[in-house]
mmCIF file of C-alpha atoms and ligand atoms in Angstrom:
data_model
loop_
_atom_site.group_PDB
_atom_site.id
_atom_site.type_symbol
_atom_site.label_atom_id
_atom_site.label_comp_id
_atom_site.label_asym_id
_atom_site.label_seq_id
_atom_site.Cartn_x
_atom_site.Cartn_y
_atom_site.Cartn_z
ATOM 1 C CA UNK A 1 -20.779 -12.824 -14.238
ATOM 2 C CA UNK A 2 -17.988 -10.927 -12.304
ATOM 3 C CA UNK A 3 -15.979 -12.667 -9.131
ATOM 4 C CA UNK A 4 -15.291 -10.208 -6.221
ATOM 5 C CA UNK A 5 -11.600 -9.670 -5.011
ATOM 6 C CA UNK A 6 -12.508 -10.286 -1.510
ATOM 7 C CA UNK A 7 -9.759 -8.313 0.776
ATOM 8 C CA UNK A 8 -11.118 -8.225 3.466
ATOM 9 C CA UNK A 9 -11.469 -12.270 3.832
ATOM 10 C CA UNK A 10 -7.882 -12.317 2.766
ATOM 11 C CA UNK A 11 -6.691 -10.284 4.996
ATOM 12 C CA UNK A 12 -7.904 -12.032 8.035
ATOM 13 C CA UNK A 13 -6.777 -15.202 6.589
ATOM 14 C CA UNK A 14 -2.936 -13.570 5.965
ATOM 15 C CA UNK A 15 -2.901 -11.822 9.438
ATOM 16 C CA UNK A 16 -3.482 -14.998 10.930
ATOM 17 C CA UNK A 17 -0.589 -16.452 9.180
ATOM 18 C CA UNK A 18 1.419 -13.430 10.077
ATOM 19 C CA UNK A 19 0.526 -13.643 13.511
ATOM 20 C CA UNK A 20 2.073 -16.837 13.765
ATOM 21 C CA UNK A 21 4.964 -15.534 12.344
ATOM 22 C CA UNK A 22 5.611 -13.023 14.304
ATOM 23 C CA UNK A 23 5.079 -15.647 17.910
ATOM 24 C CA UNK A 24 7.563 -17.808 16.116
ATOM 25 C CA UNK A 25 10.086 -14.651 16.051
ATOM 26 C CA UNK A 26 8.815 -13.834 19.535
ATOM 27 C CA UNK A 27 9.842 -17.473 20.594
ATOM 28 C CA UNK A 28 12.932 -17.872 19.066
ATOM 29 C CA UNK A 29 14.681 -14.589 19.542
ATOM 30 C CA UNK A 30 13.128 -13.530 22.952
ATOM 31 C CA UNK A 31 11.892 -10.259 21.711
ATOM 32 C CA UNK A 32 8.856 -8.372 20.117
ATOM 33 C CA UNK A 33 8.698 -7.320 16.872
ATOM 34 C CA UNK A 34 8.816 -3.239 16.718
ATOM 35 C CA UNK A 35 6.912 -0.957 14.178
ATOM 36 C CA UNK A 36 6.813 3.238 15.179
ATOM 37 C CA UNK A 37 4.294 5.074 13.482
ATOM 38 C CA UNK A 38 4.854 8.682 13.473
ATOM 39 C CA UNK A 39 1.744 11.184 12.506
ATOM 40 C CA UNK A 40 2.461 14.842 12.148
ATOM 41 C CA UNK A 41 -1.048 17.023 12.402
ATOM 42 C CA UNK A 42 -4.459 16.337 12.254
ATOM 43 C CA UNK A 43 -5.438 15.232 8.883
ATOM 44 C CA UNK A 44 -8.424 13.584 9.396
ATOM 45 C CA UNK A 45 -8.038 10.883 7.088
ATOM 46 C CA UNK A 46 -4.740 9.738 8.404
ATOM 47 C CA UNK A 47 -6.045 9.844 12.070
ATOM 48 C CA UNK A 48 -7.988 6.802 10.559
ATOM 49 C CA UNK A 49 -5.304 5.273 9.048
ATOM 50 C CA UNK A 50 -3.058 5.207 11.144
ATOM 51 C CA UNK A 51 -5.504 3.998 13.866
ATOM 52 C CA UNK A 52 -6.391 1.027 11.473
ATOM 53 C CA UNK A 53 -2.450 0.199 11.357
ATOM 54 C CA UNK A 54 -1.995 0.269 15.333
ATOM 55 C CA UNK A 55 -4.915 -1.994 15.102
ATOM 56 C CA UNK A 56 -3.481 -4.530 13.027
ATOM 57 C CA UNK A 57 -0.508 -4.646 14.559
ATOM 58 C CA UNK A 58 -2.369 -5.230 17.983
ATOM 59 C CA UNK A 59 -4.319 -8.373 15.606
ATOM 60 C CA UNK A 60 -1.250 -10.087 14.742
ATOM 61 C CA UNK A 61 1.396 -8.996 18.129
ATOM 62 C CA UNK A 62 3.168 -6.344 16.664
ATOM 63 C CA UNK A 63 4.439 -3.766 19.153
ATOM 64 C CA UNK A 64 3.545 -0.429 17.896
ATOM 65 C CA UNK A 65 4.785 2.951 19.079
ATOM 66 C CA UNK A 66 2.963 5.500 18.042
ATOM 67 C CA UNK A 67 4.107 9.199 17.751
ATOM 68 C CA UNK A 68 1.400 12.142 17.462
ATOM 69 C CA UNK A 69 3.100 15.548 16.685
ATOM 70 C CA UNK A 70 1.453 18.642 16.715
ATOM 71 C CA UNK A 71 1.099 20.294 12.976
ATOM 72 C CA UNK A 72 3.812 23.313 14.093
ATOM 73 C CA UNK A 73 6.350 20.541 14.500
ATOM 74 C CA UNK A 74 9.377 22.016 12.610
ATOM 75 C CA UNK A 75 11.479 19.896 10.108
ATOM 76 C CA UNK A 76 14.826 19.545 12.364
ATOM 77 C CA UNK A 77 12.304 17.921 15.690
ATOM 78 C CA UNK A 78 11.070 15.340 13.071
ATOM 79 C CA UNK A 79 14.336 14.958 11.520
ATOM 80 C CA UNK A 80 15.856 14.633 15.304
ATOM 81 C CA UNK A 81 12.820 12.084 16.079
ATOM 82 C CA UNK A 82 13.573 9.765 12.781
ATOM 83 C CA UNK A 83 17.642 9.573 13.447
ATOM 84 C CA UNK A 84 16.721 8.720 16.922
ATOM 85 C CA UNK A 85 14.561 5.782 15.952
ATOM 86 C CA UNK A 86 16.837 4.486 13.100
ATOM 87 C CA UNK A 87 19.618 3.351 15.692
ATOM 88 C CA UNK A 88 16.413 2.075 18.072
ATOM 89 C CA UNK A 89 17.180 -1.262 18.650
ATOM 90 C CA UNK A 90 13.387 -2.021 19.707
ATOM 91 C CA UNK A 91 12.529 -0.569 16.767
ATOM 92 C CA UNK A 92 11.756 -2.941 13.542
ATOM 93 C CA UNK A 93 10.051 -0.886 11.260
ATOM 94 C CA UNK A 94 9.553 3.278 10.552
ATOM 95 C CA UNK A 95 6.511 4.392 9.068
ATOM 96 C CA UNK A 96 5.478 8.225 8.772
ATOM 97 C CA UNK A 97 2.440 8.987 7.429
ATOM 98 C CA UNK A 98 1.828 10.847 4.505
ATOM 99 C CA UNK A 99 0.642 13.356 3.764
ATOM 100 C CA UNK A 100 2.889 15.714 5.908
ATOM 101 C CA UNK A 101 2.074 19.610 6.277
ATOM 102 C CA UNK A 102 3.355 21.425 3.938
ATOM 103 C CA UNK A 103 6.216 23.624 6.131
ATOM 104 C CA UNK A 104 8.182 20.020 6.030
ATOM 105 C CA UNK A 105 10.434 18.550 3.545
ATOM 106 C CA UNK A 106 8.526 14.951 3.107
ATOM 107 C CA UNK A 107 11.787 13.640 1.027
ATOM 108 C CA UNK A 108 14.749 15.062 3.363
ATOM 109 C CA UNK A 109 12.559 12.921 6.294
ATOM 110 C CA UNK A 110 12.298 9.892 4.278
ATOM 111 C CA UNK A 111 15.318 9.788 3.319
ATOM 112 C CA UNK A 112 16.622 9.037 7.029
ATOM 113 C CA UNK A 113 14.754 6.194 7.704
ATOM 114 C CA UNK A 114 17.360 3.502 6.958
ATOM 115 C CA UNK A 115 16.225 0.842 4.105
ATOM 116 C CA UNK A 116 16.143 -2.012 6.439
ATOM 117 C CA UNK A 117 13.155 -0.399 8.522
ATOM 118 C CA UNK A 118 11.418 0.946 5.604
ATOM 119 C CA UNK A 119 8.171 -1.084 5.835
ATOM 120 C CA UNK A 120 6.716 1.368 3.691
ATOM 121 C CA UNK A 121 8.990 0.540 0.541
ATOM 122 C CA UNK A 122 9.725 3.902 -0.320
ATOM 123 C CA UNK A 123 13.534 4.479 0.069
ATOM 124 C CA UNK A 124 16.097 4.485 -2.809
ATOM 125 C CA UNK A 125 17.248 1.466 -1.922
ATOM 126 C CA UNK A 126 14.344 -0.624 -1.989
ATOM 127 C CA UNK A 127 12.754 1.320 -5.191
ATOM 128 C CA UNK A 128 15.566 0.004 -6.449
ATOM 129 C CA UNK A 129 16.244 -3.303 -5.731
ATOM 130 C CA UNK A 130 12.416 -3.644 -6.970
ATOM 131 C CA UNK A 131 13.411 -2.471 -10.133
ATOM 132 C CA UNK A 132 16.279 -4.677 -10.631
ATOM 133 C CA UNK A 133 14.230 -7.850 -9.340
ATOM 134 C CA UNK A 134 16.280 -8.058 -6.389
ATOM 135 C CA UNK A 135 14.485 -8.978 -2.721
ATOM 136 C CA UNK A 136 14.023 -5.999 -0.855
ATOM 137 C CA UNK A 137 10.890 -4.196 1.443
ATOM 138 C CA UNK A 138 7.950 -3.316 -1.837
ATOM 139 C CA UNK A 139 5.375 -0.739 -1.486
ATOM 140 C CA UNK A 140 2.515 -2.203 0.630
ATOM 141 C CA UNK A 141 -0.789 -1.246 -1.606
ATOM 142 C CA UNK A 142 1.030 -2.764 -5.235
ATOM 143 C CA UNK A 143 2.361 -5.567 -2.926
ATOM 144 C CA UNK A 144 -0.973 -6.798 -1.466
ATOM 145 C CA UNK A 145 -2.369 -6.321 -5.019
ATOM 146 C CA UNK A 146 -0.120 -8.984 -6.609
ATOM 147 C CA UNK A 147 -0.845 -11.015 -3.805
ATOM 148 C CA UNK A 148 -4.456 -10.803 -4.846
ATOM 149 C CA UNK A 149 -4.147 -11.508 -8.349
ATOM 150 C CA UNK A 150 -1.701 -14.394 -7.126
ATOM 151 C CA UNK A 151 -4.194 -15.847 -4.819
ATOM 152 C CA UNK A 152 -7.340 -16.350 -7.333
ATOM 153 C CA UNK A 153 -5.079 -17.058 -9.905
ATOM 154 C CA UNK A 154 -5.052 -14.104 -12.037
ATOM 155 C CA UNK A 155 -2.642 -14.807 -15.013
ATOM 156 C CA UNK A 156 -0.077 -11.995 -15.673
ATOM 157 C CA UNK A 157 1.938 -13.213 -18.012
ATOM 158 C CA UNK A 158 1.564 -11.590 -21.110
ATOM 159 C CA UNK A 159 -1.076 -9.875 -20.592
ATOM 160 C CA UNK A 160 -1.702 -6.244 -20.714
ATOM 161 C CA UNK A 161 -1.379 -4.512 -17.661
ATOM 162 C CA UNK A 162 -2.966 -0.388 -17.669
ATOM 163 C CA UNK A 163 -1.903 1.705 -14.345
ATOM 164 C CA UNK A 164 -3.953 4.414 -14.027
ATOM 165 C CA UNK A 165 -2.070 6.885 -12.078
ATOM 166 C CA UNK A 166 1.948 7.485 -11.248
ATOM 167 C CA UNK A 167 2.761 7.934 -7.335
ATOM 168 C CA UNK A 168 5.739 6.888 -6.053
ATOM 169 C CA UNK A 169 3.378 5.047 -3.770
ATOM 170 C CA UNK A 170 1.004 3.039 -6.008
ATOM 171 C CA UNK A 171 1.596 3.471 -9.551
ATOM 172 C CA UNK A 172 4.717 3.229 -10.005
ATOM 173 C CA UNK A 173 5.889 0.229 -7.873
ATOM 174 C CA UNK A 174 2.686 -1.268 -8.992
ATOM 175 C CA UNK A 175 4.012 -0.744 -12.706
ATOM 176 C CA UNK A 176 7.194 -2.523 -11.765
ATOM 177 C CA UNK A 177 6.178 -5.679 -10.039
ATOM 178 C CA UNK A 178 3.680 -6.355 -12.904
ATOM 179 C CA UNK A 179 6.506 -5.500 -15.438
ATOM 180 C CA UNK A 180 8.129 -8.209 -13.505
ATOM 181 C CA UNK A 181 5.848 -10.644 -13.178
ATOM 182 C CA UNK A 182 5.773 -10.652 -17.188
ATOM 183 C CA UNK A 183 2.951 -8.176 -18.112
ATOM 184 C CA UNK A 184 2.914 -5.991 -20.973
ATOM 185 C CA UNK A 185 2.470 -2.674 -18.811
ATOM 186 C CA UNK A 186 1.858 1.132 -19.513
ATOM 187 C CA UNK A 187 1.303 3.807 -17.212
ATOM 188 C CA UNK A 188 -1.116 6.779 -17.405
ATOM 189 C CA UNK A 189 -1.553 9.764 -15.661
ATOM 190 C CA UNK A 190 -2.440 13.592 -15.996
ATOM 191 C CA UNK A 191 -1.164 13.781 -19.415
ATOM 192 C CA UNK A 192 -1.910 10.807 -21.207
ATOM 193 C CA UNK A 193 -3.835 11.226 -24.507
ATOM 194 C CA UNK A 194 -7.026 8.833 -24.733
ATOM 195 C CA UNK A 195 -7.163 7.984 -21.271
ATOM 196 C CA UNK A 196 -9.725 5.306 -22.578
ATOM 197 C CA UNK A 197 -8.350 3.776 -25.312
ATOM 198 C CA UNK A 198 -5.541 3.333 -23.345
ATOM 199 C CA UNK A 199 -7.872 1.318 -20.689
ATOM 200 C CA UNK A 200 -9.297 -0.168 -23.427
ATOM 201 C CA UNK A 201 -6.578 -2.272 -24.044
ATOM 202 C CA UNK A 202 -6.225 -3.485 -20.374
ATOM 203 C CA UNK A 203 -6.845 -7.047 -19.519
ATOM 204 C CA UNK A 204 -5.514 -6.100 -15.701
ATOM 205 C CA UNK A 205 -6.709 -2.207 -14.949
ATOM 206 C CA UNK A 206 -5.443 -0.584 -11.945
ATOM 207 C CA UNK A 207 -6.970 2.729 -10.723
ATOM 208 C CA UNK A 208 -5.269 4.952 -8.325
ATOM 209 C CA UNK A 209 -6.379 8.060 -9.748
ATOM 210 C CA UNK A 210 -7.613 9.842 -6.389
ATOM 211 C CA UNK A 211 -11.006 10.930 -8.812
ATOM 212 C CA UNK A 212 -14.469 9.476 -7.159
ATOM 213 C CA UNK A 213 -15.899 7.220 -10.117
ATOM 214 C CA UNK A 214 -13.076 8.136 -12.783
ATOM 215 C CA UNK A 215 -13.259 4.514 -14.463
ATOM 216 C CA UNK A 216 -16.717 4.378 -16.388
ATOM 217 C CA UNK A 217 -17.931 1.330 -18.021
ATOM 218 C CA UNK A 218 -16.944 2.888 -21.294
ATOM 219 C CA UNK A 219 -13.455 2.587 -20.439
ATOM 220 C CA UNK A 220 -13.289 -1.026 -19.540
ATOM 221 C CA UNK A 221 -12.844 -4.215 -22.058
ATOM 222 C CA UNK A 222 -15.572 -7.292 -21.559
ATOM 223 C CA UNK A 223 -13.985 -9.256 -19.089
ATOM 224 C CA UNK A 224 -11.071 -6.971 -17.837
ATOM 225 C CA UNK A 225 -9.456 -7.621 -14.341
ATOM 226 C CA UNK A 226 -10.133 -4.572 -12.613
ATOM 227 C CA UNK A 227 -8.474 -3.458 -9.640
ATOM 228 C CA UNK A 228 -9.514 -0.098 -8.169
ATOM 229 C CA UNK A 229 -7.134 1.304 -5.336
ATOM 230 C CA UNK A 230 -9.466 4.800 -4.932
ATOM 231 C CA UNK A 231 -10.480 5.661 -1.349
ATOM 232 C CA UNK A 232 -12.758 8.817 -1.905
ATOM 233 C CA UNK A 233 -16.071 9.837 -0.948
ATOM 234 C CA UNK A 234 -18.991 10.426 -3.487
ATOM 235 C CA UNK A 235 -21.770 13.003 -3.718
ATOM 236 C CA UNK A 236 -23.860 11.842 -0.611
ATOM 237 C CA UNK A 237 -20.214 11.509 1.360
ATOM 238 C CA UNK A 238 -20.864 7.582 0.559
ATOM 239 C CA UNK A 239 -17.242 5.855 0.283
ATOM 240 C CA UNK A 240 -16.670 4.922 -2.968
ATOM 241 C CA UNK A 241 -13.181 4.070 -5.391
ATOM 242 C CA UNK A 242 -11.630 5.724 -8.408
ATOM 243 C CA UNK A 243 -14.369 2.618 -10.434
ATOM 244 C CA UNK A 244 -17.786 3.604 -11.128
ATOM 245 C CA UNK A 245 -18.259 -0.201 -9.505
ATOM 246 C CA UNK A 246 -22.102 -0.335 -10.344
ATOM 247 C CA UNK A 247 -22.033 0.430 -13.622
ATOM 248 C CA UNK A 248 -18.761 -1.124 -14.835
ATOM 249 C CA UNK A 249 -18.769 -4.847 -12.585
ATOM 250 C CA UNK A 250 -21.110 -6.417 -15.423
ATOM 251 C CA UNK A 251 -17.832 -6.119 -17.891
ATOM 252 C CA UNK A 252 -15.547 -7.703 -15.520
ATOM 253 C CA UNK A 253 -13.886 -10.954 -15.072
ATOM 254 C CA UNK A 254 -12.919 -9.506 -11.572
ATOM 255 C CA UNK A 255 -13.122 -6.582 -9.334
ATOM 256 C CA UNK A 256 -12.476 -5.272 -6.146
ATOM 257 C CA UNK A 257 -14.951 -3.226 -4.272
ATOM 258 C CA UNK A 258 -14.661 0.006 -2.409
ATOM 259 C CA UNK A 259 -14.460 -0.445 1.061
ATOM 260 C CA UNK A 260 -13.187 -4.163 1.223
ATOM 261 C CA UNK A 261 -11.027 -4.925 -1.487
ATOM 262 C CA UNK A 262 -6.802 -3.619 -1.720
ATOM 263 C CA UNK A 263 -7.676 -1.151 1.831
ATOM 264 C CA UNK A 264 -7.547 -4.298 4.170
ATOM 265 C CA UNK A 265 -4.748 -5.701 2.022
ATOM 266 C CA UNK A 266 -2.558 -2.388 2.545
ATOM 267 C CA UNK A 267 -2.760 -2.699 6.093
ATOM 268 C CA UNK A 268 -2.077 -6.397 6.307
ATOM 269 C CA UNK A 269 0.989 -6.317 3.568
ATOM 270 C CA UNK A 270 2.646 -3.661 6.272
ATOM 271 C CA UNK A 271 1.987 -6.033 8.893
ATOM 272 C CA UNK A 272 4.413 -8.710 6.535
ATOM 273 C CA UNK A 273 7.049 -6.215 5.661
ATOM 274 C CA UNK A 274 7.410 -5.128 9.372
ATOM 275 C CA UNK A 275 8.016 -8.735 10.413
ATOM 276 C CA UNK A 276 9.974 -9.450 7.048
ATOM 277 C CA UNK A 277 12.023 -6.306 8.400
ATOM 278 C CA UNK A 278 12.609 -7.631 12.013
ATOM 279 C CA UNK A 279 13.558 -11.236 10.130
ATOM 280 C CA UNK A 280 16.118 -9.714 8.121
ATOM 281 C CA UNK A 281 17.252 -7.791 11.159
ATOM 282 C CA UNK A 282 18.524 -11.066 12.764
ATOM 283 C CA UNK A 283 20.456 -11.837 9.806
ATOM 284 C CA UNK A 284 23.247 -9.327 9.952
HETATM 285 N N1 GUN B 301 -0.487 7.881 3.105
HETATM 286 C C1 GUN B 301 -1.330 7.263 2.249
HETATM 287 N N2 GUN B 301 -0.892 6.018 1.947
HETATM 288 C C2 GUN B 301 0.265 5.858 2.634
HETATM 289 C C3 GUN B 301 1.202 4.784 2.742
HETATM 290 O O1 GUN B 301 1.061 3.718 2.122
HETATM 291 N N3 GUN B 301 2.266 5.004 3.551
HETATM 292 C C4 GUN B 301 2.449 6.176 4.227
HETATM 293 N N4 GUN B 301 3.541 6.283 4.997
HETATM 294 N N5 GUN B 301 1.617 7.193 4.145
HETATM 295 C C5 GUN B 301 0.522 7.029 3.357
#
């Protein structure tokens, strides 16, 4: 009998904890805590994310700012917008949504947003300092993932870890902090020969494919961990992961459903690096 990865319960129970948090800061250094969120067009999938992240931040006391810019926005406005927020001093955290159109240079915009207000994990800096085991701002969707496994005591150790998939956002961070908290990992994407042997051998499986239903019970071992970070909708427009969750839960140990399991969790783990950010702001 499978056990559910609940995210949504531990969400709530982490933004509470973060919402004390981020009073405590409130109290001690007489000022909020500061996350911008800049959108650039009308993708209707971000609208939704992004109005899930001002949400949470209103749940736990986070100031947001939120920026809207028409899709004809040209690279040197954004670029001009970014460099102005980086020397903000209200300003804790940067996040710009992804995907941008396509007339803008996504990497030349990154790039400005200094490491310390990354919240999204995605600068040079704190890619780095992940891969050398150092403390820095990680990746919010792998992040809240390990904090899953942590919390109903997933073993890691040794065990062999399959990532489906090889963004810059998910798969490979996620690759990373399992490779670092001692599992035996390999990565597949596009290319990869035998997709399910591969996923065969996983005793952890983490899909973040982007494919409705790509993982079919076929491709899963008896009692696999399986963690499925797809957010896609099915035939009948139904939301459903990159798991085919009815037919492959029965071969699980664990698994996270689609709504409710590592969405929530991305949300709330940006929530913890903002105020992690505005923490380490006081330090230097
Ligand atoms: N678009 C989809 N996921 C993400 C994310 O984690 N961060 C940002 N900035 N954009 C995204």
């Amino acid at each position: 009998m499978y056990k559910l990865i609940d995210g949504k319960v531990m969400s709530s129970t982490m933004r509470w904890i973060i919402a004390q948090g981020v009073n405590g800061y409130k109290d001690k250094y007489k000022r909020d805590v500061g996350l911008v969120v800049v959108m650039v067009g009308d993708n209707p999938a971000s609208a939704i994310y992004v109005r899930n992240k001002i949400k949470a931040c209103e749940e736990v006391g986070i100031k947001s700012y939120s920026y809207h810019l028409p899709e004809e926005t040209e690279q040197a406005q954004l670029e001009n917008l970014i460099n102005d927020l980086a020397v903000d001093n209200n300003v804790d955290g940067i996040l710009v949504q992804l995907p941008l159109p396509k007339h803008i240079d996504a990497e030349n915009v990154l790039k400005l947003i200094p490491a310390k207000k990354d919240v999204d994990g995605f600068s040079s800096e704190n890619v780095g300092k992940l891969c050398l085991g150092e403390e820095g701002i990680v990746a919010c969707t792998p992040n809240g993932i390990m904090k899953m496994l942590e919390h109903y005591g997933i073993e890691t150790a040794g065990k062999r870890a399959v990532v489906v998939g090889r963004s810059n956002i998910v798969g490979k961070p996620m690759a990373m902090l399992l490779l670092n908290a001692d599992a035996t990992v390999t990565v597949c994407h596009s290319k990869t020969k035998n997709l399910k042997e591969e996923c065969l051998n996983a005793d952890i499986l983490v899909a973040a494919i982007g494919k409705p239903k790509y993982i079919t019970e076929d491709m899963v071992k008896q009692g696999a961990v399986v963690i499925d970070v797809g957010m896609n909708r099915d035939e009948n427009g139904k939301l459903c992961g990159d798991v085919d969750f009815e037919k492959v839960k029965d071969k699980c140990s664990y698994i996270t459903p689609v709504p409710g399991g590592v969405g929530p969790m991305t949300i709330t783990m940006l929530m913890y690096n903002t105020l992690q950010a505005a923490v380490n702001g006081e330090k230097f």
